[in-house]
Amino acid sequence: MSQKAHCKRHEPEFRKYLGLLEKKKDFIKDKKYQHTPEQIKLIETQDLKYVSYKRNIEAKKIDKLQSQLHIIDAANKTQYQHILFLDNNTEMKNFDLAKKLNTHPTFLSRRTNRPTLSHMAYKELEKRIDRKRELTIVEQKLEVRRALKDKKIKKPILVKSGSKNVAPIYKWKFERKR
């Protein structure tokens, strides 16, 4: 006697001809985390050296863009104060200065020549910074995967599982090298 396959929720009789279907709500709830499409492609096709090479290229491009975009630095050394008035404590806790000044968080320390987000070069810089961050995460995930495949070392303890923004964190038992 074969057992009946159960879905997470009841399948209506009129949809029985479609077979057992997982509901979208169940699928979204069960999904632990999701990688960005770029991360999936890189993890599946490339090795660690390639990813670190691409990350270094992005870092150099970011440095070049930042050196072109930062014009006045002497005026930023003078001490000025910005006074912003807020109504209550909840507004103060949720306050985002970068959003209020319409600029990237890296430019908050500037007093003059603080660019807005609408400036095209800064949008490109922001995209490159995000890409570098993604490549760093992929590189960390590949390093962890390679370390887990090593048969000589005992299995580590999972401290924190990974997500699309963070590589998983493992703790290995310390072994003294002879």
Short mmCIF file of C-alpha atoms in Angstrom, two decimals:
data_model
loop_
_atom_site.label_atom_id
_atom_site.label_comp_id
_atom_site.label_asym_id
_atom_site.label_seq_id
_atom_site.Cartn_x
_atom_site.Cartn_y
_atom_site.Cartn_z
CA MET A 1 0.00 0.00 0.00
CA SER A 2 1.56 3.29 -1.07
CA GLN A 3 1.40 6.32 1.15
CA LYS A 4 -0.29 9.51 0.06
CA ALA A 5 2.08 12.40 -0.64
CA HIS A 6 1.17 15.40 1.48
CA CYS A 7 1.48 19.05 0.53
CA LYS A 8 1.99 21.80 3.04
CA ARG A 9 -1.58 22.94 2.43
CA HIS A 10 -4.64 21.30 0.92
CA GLU A 11 -4.67 21.03 -2.87
CA PRO A 12 -8.17 21.71 -4.28
CA GLU A 13 -9.83 18.81 -6.11
CA PHE A 14 -10.17 20.77 -9.36
CA ARG A 15 -6.36 21.28 -9.47
CA LYS A 16 -5.55 17.62 -8.86
CA TYR A 17 -4.69 17.05 -12.53
CA LEU A 18 -1.71 19.44 -12.14
CA GLY A 19 -0.11 17.21 -9.53
CA LEU A 20 1.32 18.28 -6.18
CA LEU A 21 2.17 21.95 -6.41
CA GLU A 22 4.08 23.94 -3.82
CA LYS A 23 2.38 27.21 -3.04
CA LYS A 24 4.36 30.42 -3.53
CA LYS A 25 3.69 31.45 0.06
CA ASP A 26 5.24 28.20 1.34
CA PHE A 27 8.20 28.52 -1.00
CA ILE A 28 9.01 32.05 0.16
CA LYS A 29 8.64 31.07 3.82
CA ASP A 30 10.91 28.00 3.49
CA LYS A 31 13.62 29.77 1.55
CA LYS A 32 16.53 30.44 3.93
CA TYR A 33 18.38 32.94 1.80
CA GLN A 34 18.94 33.87 -1.79
CA HIS A 35 22.08 34.76 -3.67
CA THR A 36 22.16 37.49 -6.26
CA PRO A 37 22.34 36.12 -9.82
CA GLU A 38 25.87 37.45 -10.18
CA GLN A 39 26.98 35.62 -7.04
CA ILE A 40 25.46 32.36 -8.29
CA LYS A 41 27.24 32.63 -11.65
CA LEU A 42 30.58 33.39 -10.01
CA ILE A 43 30.30 30.60 -7.46
CA GLU A 44 29.36 28.01 -10.07
CA THR A 45 31.83 28.92 -12.80
CA GLN A 46 34.87 30.62 -11.36
CA ASP A 47 37.57 29.78 -8.90
CA LEU A 48 38.96 31.75 -5.98
CA LYS A 49 41.87 33.34 -7.86
CA TYR A 50 39.60 34.73 -10.58
CA VAL A 51 37.21 36.26 -8.04
CA SER A 52 40.03 37.88 -6.07
CA TYR A 53 41.52 39.17 -9.35
CA LYS A 54 38.18 40.78 -10.32
CA ARG A 55 37.79 42.24 -6.81
CA ASN A 56 41.25 43.84 -7.05
CA ILE A 57 40.37 45.34 -10.45
CA GLU A 58 37.19 46.83 -8.96
CA ALA A 59 39.17 48.24 -6.01
CA LYS A 60 41.62 49.95 -8.39
CA LYS A 61 38.76 51.40 -10.46
CA ILE A 62 37.13 52.69 -7.26
CA ASP A 63 40.37 54.37 -6.17
CA LYS A 64 40.77 55.97 -9.59
CA LEU A 65 37.17 57.27 -9.59
CA GLN A 66 37.47 58.59 -6.05
CA SER A 67 40.69 60.43 -6.85
CA GLN A 68 39.00 62.11 -9.83
CA LEU A 69 35.86 63.04 -7.91
CA HIS A 70 37.39 64.41 -4.69
CA ILE A 71 38.29 68.01 -5.45
CA ILE A 72 38.45 70.12 -2.29
CA ASP A 73 39.99 68.58 0.82
CA ALA A 74 41.43 71.62 2.65
CA ALA A 75 38.02 73.11 3.39
CA ASN A 76 36.91 69.83 4.95
CA LYS A 77 39.43 70.22 7.77
CA THR A 78 37.74 73.31 9.21
CA GLN A 79 35.41 72.67 12.14
CA TYR A 80 31.78 73.48 11.37
CA GLN A 81 28.63 72.13 12.95
CA HIS A 82 25.39 71.16 11.30
CA ILE A 83 22.39 71.56 13.56
CA LEU A 84 19.36 69.51 12.57
CA PHE A 85 16.10 69.74 14.51
CA LEU A 86 14.01 66.61 15.01
CA ASP A 87 10.60 66.27 16.65
CA ASN A 88 10.93 63.17 18.83
CA ASN A 89 13.17 60.29 19.87
CA THR A 90 11.76 57.78 17.35
CA GLU A 91 12.52 60.20 14.55
CA MET A 92 16.03 60.59 15.96
CA LYS A 93 16.58 56.81 16.07
CA ASN A 94 15.41 56.35 12.48
CA PHE A 95 17.21 59.42 11.15
CA ASP A 96 19.53 58.86 8.20
CA LEU A 97 21.86 61.81 7.61
CA ALA A 98 22.96 60.60 4.17
CA LYS A 99 19.33 60.43 3.04
CA LYS A 100 18.61 63.89 4.46
CA LEU A 101 21.60 65.46 2.68
CA ASN A 102 20.94 63.38 -0.47
CA THR A 103 24.50 62.07 -0.65
CA HIS A 104 26.46 58.84 -0.28
CA PRO A 105 27.46 57.91 3.32
CA THR A 106 31.17 58.09 2.43
CA PHE A 107 30.82 61.85 1.76
CA LEU A 108 29.22 62.80 5.09
CA SER A 109 32.52 64.00 6.54
CA ARG A 110 32.87 66.59 3.77
CA ARG A 111 31.88 70.17 4.54
CA THR A 112 32.02 71.54 0.99
CA ASN A 113 31.62 70.04 -2.44
CA ARG A 114 29.36 67.31 -1.08
CA PRO A 115 27.87 65.70 -4.21
CA THR A 116 24.27 64.60 -4.49
CA LEU A 117 23.27 61.11 -5.50
CA SER A 118 21.92 62.37 -8.81
CA HIS A 119 25.45 62.97 -10.06
CA MET A 120 26.25 60.22 -12.60
CA ALA A 121 29.87 59.63 -11.64
CA TYR A 122 28.89 59.01 -8.05
CA LYS A 123 26.24 56.53 -9.13
CA GLU A 124 28.92 54.63 -11.03
CA LEU A 125 31.18 54.79 -7.98
CA GLU A 126 28.38 53.45 -5.79
CA LYS A 127 27.75 50.55 -8.22
CA ARG A 128 31.43 49.67 -8.25
CA ILE A 129 31.59 49.74 -4.45
CA ASP A 130 28.58 47.40 -4.30
CA ARG A 131 30.14 45.08 -6.89
CA LYS A 132 33.39 44.98 -4.89
CA ARG A 133 31.41 44.12 -1.75
CA GLU A 134 29.63 41.28 -3.63
CA LEU A 135 32.93 39.95 -4.97
CA THR A 136 34.39 39.99 -1.47
CA ILE A 137 31.45 37.95 -0.20
CA VAL A 138 31.80 35.43 -3.06
CA GLU A 139 35.53 35.16 -2.36
CA GLN A 140 34.87 34.47 1.33
CA LYS A 141 32.27 31.81 0.45
CA LEU A 142 34.70 30.10 -1.92
CA GLU A 143 37.43 30.12 0.75
CA VAL A 144 35.07 28.53 3.27
CA ARG A 145 33.92 25.93 0.74
CA ARG A 146 37.55 25.04 -0.08
CA ALA A 147 38.43 24.78 3.61
CA LEU A 148 35.44 22.50 4.24
CA LYS A 149 36.55 20.14 1.45
CA ASP A 150 39.92 19.54 3.14
CA LYS A 151 39.83 15.94 4.40
CA LYS A 152 42.82 16.29 6.75
CA ILE A 153 41.08 18.74 9.07
CA LYS A 154 38.22 17.75 11.38
CA LYS A 155 34.79 19.12 10.60
CA PRO A 156 34.24 22.64 11.99
CA ILE A 157 31.28 23.91 14.00
CA LEU A 158 28.86 26.22 12.19
CA VAL A 159 28.73 29.46 14.20
CA LYS A 160 26.50 31.49 11.89
CA SER A 161 24.86 30.44 8.65
CA GLY A 162 25.44 32.51 5.53
CA SER A 163 23.12 34.73 3.54
CA LYS A 164 23.42 36.76 0.37
CA ASN A 165 25.20 39.52 2.33
CA VAL A 166 27.42 37.42 4.62
CA ALA A 167 29.53 34.31 4.17
CA PRO A 168 28.89 31.47 6.65
CA ILE A 169 31.08 31.52 9.76
CA TYR A 170 32.69 28.30 11.00
CA LYS A 171 34.87 27.59 14.01
CA TRP A 172 37.69 25.09 13.57
CA LYS A 173 39.35 23.29 16.45
CA PHE A 174 42.89 24.58 16.96
CA GLU A 175 45.54 22.05 16.02
CA ARG A 176 49.16 22.71 16.77
CA LYS A 177 51.39 22.33 13.74
CA ARG A 178 54.49 20.22 14.37
#
